[in-house]
mmCIF file of C-alpha atoms in Angstrom:
data_model
loop_
_atom_site.group_PDB
_atom_site.id
_atom_site.type_symbol
_atom_site.label_atom_id
_atom_site.label_comp_id
_atom_site.label_asym_id
_atom_site.label_seq_id
_atom_site.Cartn_x
_atom_site.Cartn_y
_atom_site.Cartn_z
ATOM 1 C CA MET A 1 93.283 27.422 180.098
ATOM 2 C CA ASP A 2 93.944 28.273 183.678
ATOM 3 C CA ASP A 3 93.834 31.983 184.947
ATOM 4 C CA SER A 4 97.714 32.364 184.946
ATOM 5 C CA SER A 5 98.233 31.189 181.302
ATOM 6 C CA GLU A 6 95.479 33.350 180.205
ATOM 7 C CA ARG A 7 97.156 36.444 182.053
ATOM 8 C CA ILE A 8 100.458 35.663 180.269
ATOM 9 C CA ASN A 9 98.732 35.454 176.821
ATOM 10 C CA VAL A 10 96.740 38.671 177.492
ATOM 11 C CA LYS A 11 99.975 40.454 178.465
ATOM 12 C CA GLU A 12 101.639 39.389 175.406
ATOM 13 C CA LEU A 13 98.820 40.619 173.342
ATOM 14 C CA SER A 14 98.793 44.068 175.222
ATOM 15 C CA ASN A 15 102.482 44.710 174.622
ATOM 16 C CA LYS A 16 102.227 44.571 170.822
ATOM 17 C CA PHE A 17 101.030 46.865 168.184
ATOM 18 C CA PHE A 18 99.720 44.766 165.234
ATOM 19 C CA ILE A 19 100.063 46.325 161.749
ATOM 20 C CA ASP A 20 97.354 45.336 159.253
ATOM 21 C CA ILE A 21 98.283 47.693 156.527
ATOM 22 C CA PHE A 22 101.850 49.222 155.784
ATOM 23 C CA GLU A 23 101.810 51.211 152.408
ATOM 24 C CA ILE A 24 103.864 53.932 150.826
ATOM 25 C CA THR A 25 101.997 55.499 147.816
ATOM 26 C CA ASN A 26 103.006 58.746 146.067
ATOM 27 C CA ASP A 27 105.436 59.942 148.731
ATOM 28 C CA GLU A 28 102.939 59.200 151.504
ATOM 29 C CA LEU A 29 103.017 56.665 154.237
ATOM 30 C CA TYR A 30 99.839 55.030 155.372
ATOM 31 C CA ILE A 31 99.620 52.622 158.483
ATOM 32 C CA LEU A 32 96.376 50.921 159.955
ATOM 33 C CA GLY A 33 96.892 48.742 162.952
ATOM 34 C CA SER A 34 95.630 48.036 166.577
ATOM 35 C CA ILE A 35 96.514 46.928 170.142
ATOM 36 C CA LYS A 36 94.613 44.236 172.049
ATOM 37 C CA THR A 37 94.008 44.985 175.632
ATOM 38 C CA ARG A 38 91.560 44.518 178.493
ATOM 39 C CA ASN A 39 91.338 48.198 178.867
ATOM 40 C CA ALA A 40 88.015 49.523 177.650
ATOM 41 C CA ASP A 41 89.811 52.689 176.290
ATOM 42 C CA GLU A 42 93.427 53.328 175.570
ATOM 43 C CA ASN A 43 95.450 55.748 173.557
ATOM 44 C CA ILE A 44 98.134 54.807 171.074
ATOM 45 C CA GLU A 45 100.701 57.345 170.356
ATOM 46 C CA VAL A 46 102.820 57.338 167.146
ATOM 47 C CA LYS A 47 106.147 59.196 166.931
ATOM 48 C CA ILE A 48 107.999 59.827 163.907
ATOM 49 C CA ASN A 49 111.501 61.067 164.544
ATOM 50 C CA HIS A 50 110.512 61.359 168.339
ATOM 51 C CA SER A 51 107.873 63.762 167.629
ATOM 52 C CA LYS A 52 104.130 62.699 168.171
ATOM 53 C CA ILE A 53 101.960 62.786 165.095
ATOM 54 C CA ASN A 54 98.061 62.925 164.794
ATOM 55 C CA VAL A 55 96.183 59.704 164.388
ATOM 56 C CA ASN A 56 92.549 58.619 163.508
ATOM 57 C CA LYS A 57 90.726 56.211 165.652
ATOM 58 C CA LEU A 58 88.958 53.506 163.840
ATOM 59 C CA TYR A 59 86.218 50.956 164.998
ATOM 60 C CA PHE A 60 85.765 47.355 163.736
ATOM 61 C CA HIS A 61 83.554 44.606 165.041
ATOM 62 C CA GLU A 62 85.356 42.681 167.570
ATOM 63 C CA LYS A 63 86.427 39.020 166.765
ATOM 64 C CA GLU A 64 84.605 36.401 168.934
ATOM 65 C CA TYR A 65 87.729 35.009 170.668
ATOM 66 C CA LEU A 66 88.684 38.472 171.793
ATOM 67 C CA LYS A 67 85.181 39.219 173.189
ATOM 68 C CA GLU A 68 85.061 35.731 174.966
ATOM 69 C CA ASN A 69 88.203 36.900 176.839
ATOM 70 C CA ASN A 70 86.989 40.399 177.381
ATOM 71 C CA ILE A 71 89.726 41.911 175.282
ATOM 72 C CA ASN A 72 89.351 44.986 173.245
ATOM 73 C CA SER A 73 90.935 45.978 170.039
ATOM 74 C CA HIS A 74 91.922 49.730 169.627
ATOM 75 C CA TYR A 75 92.569 50.734 166.070
ATOM 76 C CA ILE A 76 94.215 53.660 164.560
ATOM 77 C CA GLU A 77 95.292 54.786 161.133
ATOM 78 C CA PHE A 78 97.481 57.607 159.906
ATOM 79 C CA LYS A 79 99.009 59.120 156.821
ATOM 80 C CA PHE A 80 102.244 61.006 156.728
ATOM 81 C CA PRO A 81 104.109 62.806 153.797
ATOM 82 C CA ILE A 82 107.629 61.627 153.157
ATOM 83 C CA SER A 83 110.516 62.593 151.120
ATOM 84 C CA GLU A 84 113.516 60.596 149.623
ATOM 85 C CA ASN A 85 115.752 63.215 151.166
ATOM 86 C CA GLU A 86 114.851 62.379 154.715
ATOM 87 C CA THR A 87 115.009 59.188 156.992
ATOM 88 C CA TYR A 88 112.092 58.417 159.214
ATOM 89 C CA ASP A 89 112.019 56.384 162.389
ATOM 90 C CA ILE A 90 108.502 55.280 163.559
ATOM 91 C CA GLU A 91 107.754 53.994 166.869
ATOM 92 C CA PHE A 92 104.397 53.111 168.634
ATOM 93 C CA GLU A 93 103.898 53.904 172.356
ATOM 94 C CA SER A 94 101.377 53.679 175.130
ATOM 95 C CA GLU A 95 99.918 56.900 176.727
ATOM 96 C CA ASN A 96 102.478 55.960 179.559
ATOM 97 C CA SER A 97 105.331 56.282 177.057
ATOM 98 C CA GLU A 98 106.007 52.504 176.965
ATOM 99 C CA LYS A 99 106.982 51.198 173.643
ATOM 100 C CA PHE A 100 104.961 48.497 172.111
ATOM 101 C CA ASP A 101 106.445 45.697 170.359
ATOM 102 C CA ILE A 102 105.733 45.807 166.590
ATOM 103 C CA ALA A 103 103.864 42.668 164.960
ATOM 104 C CA PHE A 104 102.499 42.269 161.582
ATOM 105 C CA SER A 105 99.099 40.626 160.670
ATOM 106 C CA LYS A 106 99.518 37.672 158.033
ATOM 107 C CA HIS A 107 98.094 39.885 155.192
ATOM 108 C CA CYS A 108 100.366 42.882 155.732
ATOM 109 C CA ASN A 109 102.970 43.379 153.108
ATOM 110 C CA PHE A 110 105.673 43.620 155.957
ATOM 111 C CA SER A 111 106.722 40.701 158.135
ATOM 112 C CA ARG A 112 109.297 39.803 160.859
ATOM 113 C CA VAL A 113 110.499 36.910 158.956
ATOM 114 C CA VAL A 114 111.649 39.066 155.831
ATOM 115 C CA GLY A 115 112.353 42.129 158.010
ATOM 116 C CA TYR A 116 111.823 44.806 155.190
ATOM 117 C CA SER A 117 109.377 46.197 152.707
ATOM 118 C CA MET A 118 110.022 48.116 149.585
ATOM 119 C CA THR A 119 108.531 50.235 146.957
ATOM 120 C CA LYS A 120 110.339 51.939 143.699
ATOM 121 C CA LYS A 121 111.730 54.600 145.790
ATOM 122 C CA TYR A 122 111.748 53.664 149.341
ATOM 123 C CA ILE A 123 112.892 50.797 151.654
ATOM 124 C CA SER A 124 111.481 50.301 155.044
ATOM 125 C CA ILE A 125 113.385 48.044 157.545
ATOM 126 C CA ILE A 126 112.537 46.979 161.069
ATOM 127 C CA HIS A 127 114.962 47.334 163.799
ATOM 128 C CA GLY A 128 113.707 46.071 167.133
ATOM 129 C CA ASN A 129 110.554 48.079 167.841
ATOM 130 C CA THR A 130 111.386 50.820 165.246
ATOM 131 C CA ILE A 131 110.459 50.895 161.537
ATOM 132 C CA THR A 132 113.033 52.983 159.599
ATOM 133 C CA ILE A 133 111.997 54.446 156.125
ATOM 134 C CA GLN A 134 114.629 55.798 153.755
ATOM 135 C CA LYS A 135 115.548 56.233 150.085
ATOM 136 C CA LYS A 136 115.947 52.887 148.399
ATOM 137 C CA THR A 137 119.139 52.068 146.807
ATOM 138 C CA THR A 138 120.144 48.713 145.055
ATOM 139 C CA THR A 139 122.956 48.153 147.673
ATOM 140 C CA LYS A 140 120.333 48.692 150.677
ATOM 141 C CA TRP A 141 117.884 46.483 149.041
ATOM 142 C CA LEU A 142 120.158 43.601 148.132
ATOM 143 C CA LYS A 143 121.734 43.822 151.689
ATOM 144 C CA GLN A 144 118.268 43.403 153.368
ATOM 145 C CA GLU A 145 117.334 40.511 150.831
ATOM 146 C CA ALA A 146 120.406 38.781 151.484
ATOM 147 C CA LYS A 147 119.812 39.007 155.373
ATOM 148 C CA ALA A 148 116.134 37.813 154.802
ATOM 149 C CA ILE A 149 117.336 34.640 152.778
ATOM 150 C CA PHE A 150 119.990 34.043 155.433
ATOM 151 C CA ASN A 151 117.444 34.104 158.362
ATOM 152 C CA MET A 152 115.106 31.921 156.392
ATOM 153 C CA LEU A 153 117.932 29.439 155.513
ATOM 154 C CA LYS A 154 118.790 29.315 159.438
ATOM 155 C CA GLY A 155 115.058 28.454 160.053
ATOM 156 C CA LYS A 156 115.238 25.184 158.046
ATOM 157 C CA ASN A 157 111.457 24.659 157.508
ATOM 158 C CA ARG A 158 109.626 23.497 154.497
ATOM 159 C CA GLN A 159 108.111 26.794 153.540
ATOM 160 C CA THR A 160 111.612 28.410 153.032
ATOM 161 C CA LEU A 161 112.623 25.817 150.566
ATOM 162 C CA ILE A 162 109.774 26.834 148.148
ATOM 163 C CA VAL A 163 110.023 30.626 149.011
ATOM 164 C CA ILE A 164 113.823 31.119 148.651
ATOM 165 C CA PRO A 165 114.000 29.995 144.919
ATOM 166 C CA PHE A 166 110.943 32.335 144.111
ATOM 167 C CA ARG A 167 112.703 35.407 146.004
ATOM 168 C CA ILE A 168 115.860 34.633 144.140
ATOM 169 C CA ALA A 169 114.041 34.493 140.784
ATOM 170 C CA TYR A 170 112.275 37.670 141.729
ATOM 171 C CA LEU A 171 115.686 39.568 142.169
ATOM 172 C CA LEU A 172 116.773 38.075 138.565
ATOM 173 C CA GLY A 173 113.606 39.132 136.962
ATOM 174 C CA TYR A 174 113.220 42.552 138.709
ATOM 175 C CA PRO A 175 115.214 44.666 136.194
ATOM 176 C CA PHE A 176 113.012 43.311 133.275
ATOM 177 C CA LEU A 177 109.632 43.160 135.049
ATOM 178 C CA LYS A 178 109.830 46.072 137.597
ATOM 179 C CA ASN A 179 107.973 48.410 135.114
ATOM 180 C CA LYS A 180 105.644 45.918 133.460
ATOM 181 C CA ARG A 181 101.927 46.491 133.957
ATOM 182 C CA ILE A 182 100.445 43.160 134.899
ATOM 183 C CA TRP A 183 96.804 42.761 135.703
ATOM 184 C CA PHE A 184 95.090 39.491 136.842
ATOM 185 C CA TYR A 185 91.250 38.672 136.527
ATOM 186 C CA MET A 186 89.560 35.789 138.042
ATOM 187 C CA ASP A 187 86.337 34.511 139.415
ATOM 188 C CA ARG A 188 86.708 31.218 141.404
ATOM 189 C CA PRO A 189 89.887 29.052 140.704
ATOM 190 C CA ASP A 190 87.587 26.396 139.209
ATOM 191 C CA ILE A 191 85.008 28.289 137.098
ATOM 192 C CA ALA A 192 84.694 31.430 134.945
ATOM 193 C CA ASP A 193 81.212 32.466 134.855
ATOM 194 C CA ASP A 194 80.986 35.665 136.762
ATOM 195 C CA ASN A 195 82.047 39.374 136.725
ATOM 196 C CA GLY A 196 85.750 38.543 136.337
ATOM 197 C CA MET A 197 85.093 36.798 133.142
ATOM 198 C CA HIS A 198 82.887 39.265 131.648
ATOM 199 C CA LEU A 199 85.286 42.202 132.633
ATOM 200 C CA PHE A 200 88.123 40.100 131.034
ATOM 201 C CA LYS A 201 86.357 39.860 127.921
ATOM 202 C CA TYR A 202 85.984 43.539 127.559
ATOM 203 C CA ALA A 203 89.292 44.394 129.044
ATOM 204 C CA VAL A 204 91.441 42.331 126.558
ATOM 205 C CA LYS A 205 90.445 44.983 123.828
ATOM 206 C CA GLN A 206 91.552 47.834 125.995
ATOM 207 C CA ASP A 207 94.842 49.599 127.068
ATOM 208 C CA PRO A 208 97.425 47.282 125.091
ATOM 209 C CA GLU A 209 100.237 48.544 127.354
ATOM 210 C CA ILE A 210 98.764 46.506 130.191
ATOM 211 C CA LYS A 211 99.393 42.716 130.146
ATOM 212 C CA LYS A 212 96.115 40.925 131.186
ATOM 213 C CA TYR A 213 95.762 37.328 132.455
ATOM 214 C CA PHE A 214 92.633 35.427 133.374
ATOM 215 C CA ILE A 215 93.568 33.035 136.372
ATOM 216 C CA ILE A 216 91.728 29.640 136.376
ATOM 217 C CA ASN A 217 92.441 25.915 137.020
ATOM 218 C CA LYS A 218 93.865 24.306 134.072
ATOM 219 C CA ASN A 219 91.479 21.227 134.769
ATOM 220 C CA SER A 220 88.394 23.561 134.681
ATOM 221 C CA ARG A 221 85.851 22.955 131.973
ATOM 222 C CA ASP A 222 86.145 26.787 131.288
ATOM 223 C CA TYR A 223 89.893 26.826 130.682
ATOM 224 C CA PRO A 224 89.754 26.080 126.791
ATOM 225 C CA GLU A 225 87.058 28.863 126.381
ATOM 226 C CA MET A 226 89.100 31.452 128.238
ATOM 227 C CA LYS A 227 92.189 30.545 126.281
ATOM 228 C CA LYS A 228 90.171 31.682 123.062
ATOM 229 C CA ILE A 229 89.442 35.151 124.798
ATOM 230 C CA GLY A 230 92.940 35.922 125.887
ATOM 231 C CA ASN A 231 95.949 35.066 127.886
ATOM 232 C CA VAL A 232 95.207 32.651 130.616
ATOM 233 C CA LEU A 233 97.552 31.448 133.643
ATOM 234 C CA PRO A 234 96.778 28.070 135.410
ATOM 235 C CA PHE A 235 95.899 28.656 138.880
ATOM 236 C CA GLN A 236 98.823 28.010 141.326
ATOM 237 C CA SER A 237 101.142 27.278 138.400
ATOM 238 C CA LEU A 238 104.709 28.216 138.524
ATOM 239 C CA LYS A 239 104.053 31.149 136.149
ATOM 240 C CA HIS A 240 101.157 32.426 138.206
ATOM 241 C CA ARG A 241 103.008 32.250 141.514
ATOM 242 C CA TYR A 242 106.026 34.156 139.893
ATOM 243 C CA LEU A 243 104.014 36.990 138.103
ATOM 244 C CA THR A 244 101.993 37.545 141.253
ATOM 245 C CA LEU A 245 105.127 39.036 142.726
ATOM 246 C CA PHE A 246 105.092 41.694 140.012
ATOM 247 C CA ALA A 247 101.265 42.176 139.434
ATOM 248 C CA GLU A 248 99.844 45.650 139.621
ATOM 249 C CA ASN A 249 96.207 44.610 140.106
ATOM 250 C CA ILE A 250 94.114 41.727 141.034
ATOM 251 C CA ILE A 251 90.552 42.123 139.983
ATOM 252 C CA ALA A 252 88.244 39.507 141.084
ATOM 253 C CA SER A 253 84.505 38.478 141.967
ATOM 254 C CA HIS A 254 85.707 36.819 145.013
ATOM 255 C CA PRO A 255 88.235 38.831 147.241
ATOM 256 C CA GLU A 256 89.369 36.190 149.735
ATOM 257 C CA ASN A 257 93.156 36.134 150.106
ATOM 258 C CA LEU A 258 93.123 32.299 150.027
ATOM 259 C CA VAL A 259 91.619 32.666 146.464
ATOM 260 C CA ILE A 260 93.569 35.453 145.035
ATOM 261 C CA TYR A 261 96.955 34.674 146.245
ATOM 262 C CA PRO A 262 98.489 31.346 145.017
ATOM 263 C CA PHE A 263 100.886 31.280 148.070
ATOM 264 C CA TRP A 264 98.624 32.549 150.710
ATOM 265 C CA LYS A 265 99.652 29.978 153.487
ATOM 266 C CA SER A 266 103.257 31.308 152.919
ATOM 267 C CA PHE A 267 102.256 35.034 152.485
ATOM 268 C CA PRO A 268 104.593 36.465 155.304
ATOM 269 C CA TYR A 269 107.613 34.769 153.513
ATOM 270 C CA TYR A 270 106.928 36.818 150.393
ATOM 271 C CA ALA A 271 106.159 40.039 152.166
ATOM 272 C CA GLY A 272 108.083 43.079 151.359
ATOM 273 C CA ILE A 273 108.265 42.803 147.684
ATOM 274 C CA LEU A 274 104.459 42.519 146.716
ATOM 275 C CA LYS A 275 102.647 45.643 145.060
ATOM 276 C CA SER A 276 99.382 44.385 143.886
ATOM 277 C CA LYS A 277 96.018 46.210 144.579
ATOM 278 C CA THR A 278 92.770 44.259 144.791
ATOM 279 C CA THR A 279 89.595 45.289 143.040
ATOM 280 C CA PHE A 280 86.380 43.514 144.374
ATOM 281 C CA LEU A 281 83.875 43.151 141.562
ATOM 282 C CA GLN A 282 81.311 41.131 143.834
ATOM 283 C CA HIS A 283 79.137 38.390 142.606
ATOM 284 C CA GLY A 284 75.777 39.877 143.999
ATOM 285 C CA ILE A 285 74.383 42.541 146.013
ATOM 286 C CA ILE A 286 75.122 42.953 149.657
ATOM 287 C CA LYS A 287 71.864 42.560 151.756
ATOM 288 C CA ASP A 288 73.311 42.432 155.127
ATOM 289 C CA ASP A 289 76.064 43.920 157.131
ATOM 290 C CA ILE A 290 79.091 41.786 156.306
ATOM 291 C CA SER A 291 81.860 44.333 157.467
ATOM 292 C CA THR A 292 83.259 41.472 159.945
ATOM 293 C CA TRP A 293 84.619 39.850 156.767
ATOM 294 C CA LEU A 294 84.938 42.515 154.160
ATOM 295 C CA ASN A 295 86.400 45.525 156.295
ATOM 296 C CA LYS A 296 89.467 47.371 155.415
ATOM 297 C CA SER A 297 91.682 45.833 158.022
ATOM 298 C CA GLU A 298 90.911 42.358 156.779
ATOM 299 C CA MET A 299 90.771 42.990 153.073
ATOM 300 C CA ASN A 300 92.259 46.345 152.214
ATOM 301 C CA LEU A 301 90.550 46.676 148.780
ATOM 302 C CA SER A 302 91.533 49.407 146.547
ATOM 303 C CA MET A 303 88.198 49.336 144.707
ATOM 304 C CA PHE A 304 84.744 47.965 146.081
ATOM 305 C CA VAL A 305 82.076 47.730 143.498
ATOM 306 C CA THR A 306 78.380 48.228 144.391
ATOM 307 C CA SER A 307 75.226 47.972 142.208
ATOM 308 C CA ALA A 308 72.429 49.628 144.157
ATOM 309 C CA SER A 309 72.099 52.942 146.064
ATOM 310 C CA LYS A 310 71.128 51.439 149.317
ATOM 311 C CA GLU A 311 73.951 48.941 149.057
ATOM 312 C CA TYR A 312 76.373 51.724 148.307
ATOM 313 C CA GLU A 313 75.050 53.767 151.347
ATOM 314 C CA SER A 314 75.186 50.641 153.815
ATOM 315 C CA VAL A 315 78.980 50.357 153.280
ATOM 316 C CA PHE A 316 79.469 53.849 154.713
ATOM 317 C CA LYS A 317 76.709 53.028 157.458
ATOM 318 C CA HIS A 318 78.591 49.942 158.867
ATOM 319 C CA LYS A 319 82.117 49.417 160.031
ATOM 320 C CA TYR A 320 83.955 48.660 156.773
ATOM 321 C CA ASN A 321 86.012 51.858 157.058
ATOM 322 C CA TYR A 322 86.908 52.358 153.510
ATOM 323 C CA ASP A 323 87.686 55.769 152.170
ATOM 324 C CA GLU A 324 84.852 57.281 149.822
ATOM 325 C CA ASN A 325 87.027 57.114 146.881
ATOM 326 C CA VAL A 326 87.322 53.154 147.206
ATOM 327 C CA ILE A 327 83.694 52.572 147.124
ATOM 328 C CA LYS A 328 82.081 52.700 143.594
ATOM 329 C CA LEU A 329 78.427 52.585 142.558
ATOM 330 C CA THR A 330 78.903 51.037 138.980
ATOM 331 C CA GLY A 331 76.735 47.989 138.637
ATOM 332 C CA MET A 332 78.361 44.612 137.882
ATOM 333 C CA PRO A 333 79.959 43.819 134.512
ATOM 334 C CA ARG A 334 77.853 40.873 133.832
ATOM 335 C CA PHE A 335 74.888 43.137 133.774
ATOM 336 C CA ASP A 336 76.636 45.223 131.122
ATOM 337 C CA ASN A 337 77.507 42.266 128.928
#
């Protein structure tokens, strides 16, 4: 790469605000994101309805390819109370009042290709470099979904030929499944021998209003045994993919997105309608700092299980950046078997 092309790439990066997490829970908006720049320090301003709000700065380990190019990531997060009776326009600016282009990380439940994100009460729509949040109505939602599908059809790529039927099936199933409580449990796709399996054995006898499934490859030697315990979904089957769109919790001993999402390679095309939270049961005790992999920006865990007091303390010591209510000192399910 010559200097000129490197400058162009760096400039393109520095003009963007990358959103890693976009969530609305209990009438509260939460956003975590960053800019990439060669400036050692730079302030990011967030404006909601043209008024500046307070943000928190976060620090994560820098990725190697950024360090090699002397690029810094500047992360911020903020929470903001919202109401169905109001409309909110959100913009991101530099300290010189220049607007950032908005981009979304692959694992964000919002994407340019879909153009909107929704919850039961709210719909969020991106217009240029502004995100607008307002009360969700069926008409607004269907209008945005039709627009998203139309744009995918114009793209004419192989991914959309798979995604569009799923999104249409989601629309048809939504009235019947939107209030269903669906929880997935899993270890690795090809084996059931860890905390996911042990917790599932216990959980099938609890809370009958929650529909629980264990996820495992149909060719696994453990598949027949798991069928004897409770409901099983073959990994990456049509039913697994479809119910993932409605799943409330994914509870796993391995939290990698490639493992827990059956359509991970096409994730941005499913964005906007997903609602699942991820519980990381672990499969051992953390000895070293692995926050470059397991941090909030990358994984966004809703629960992070630890098994020893030193391990628990180390999560707050290093740059994982989870809230205190996410990290639990519980021990592992297989030890309680």
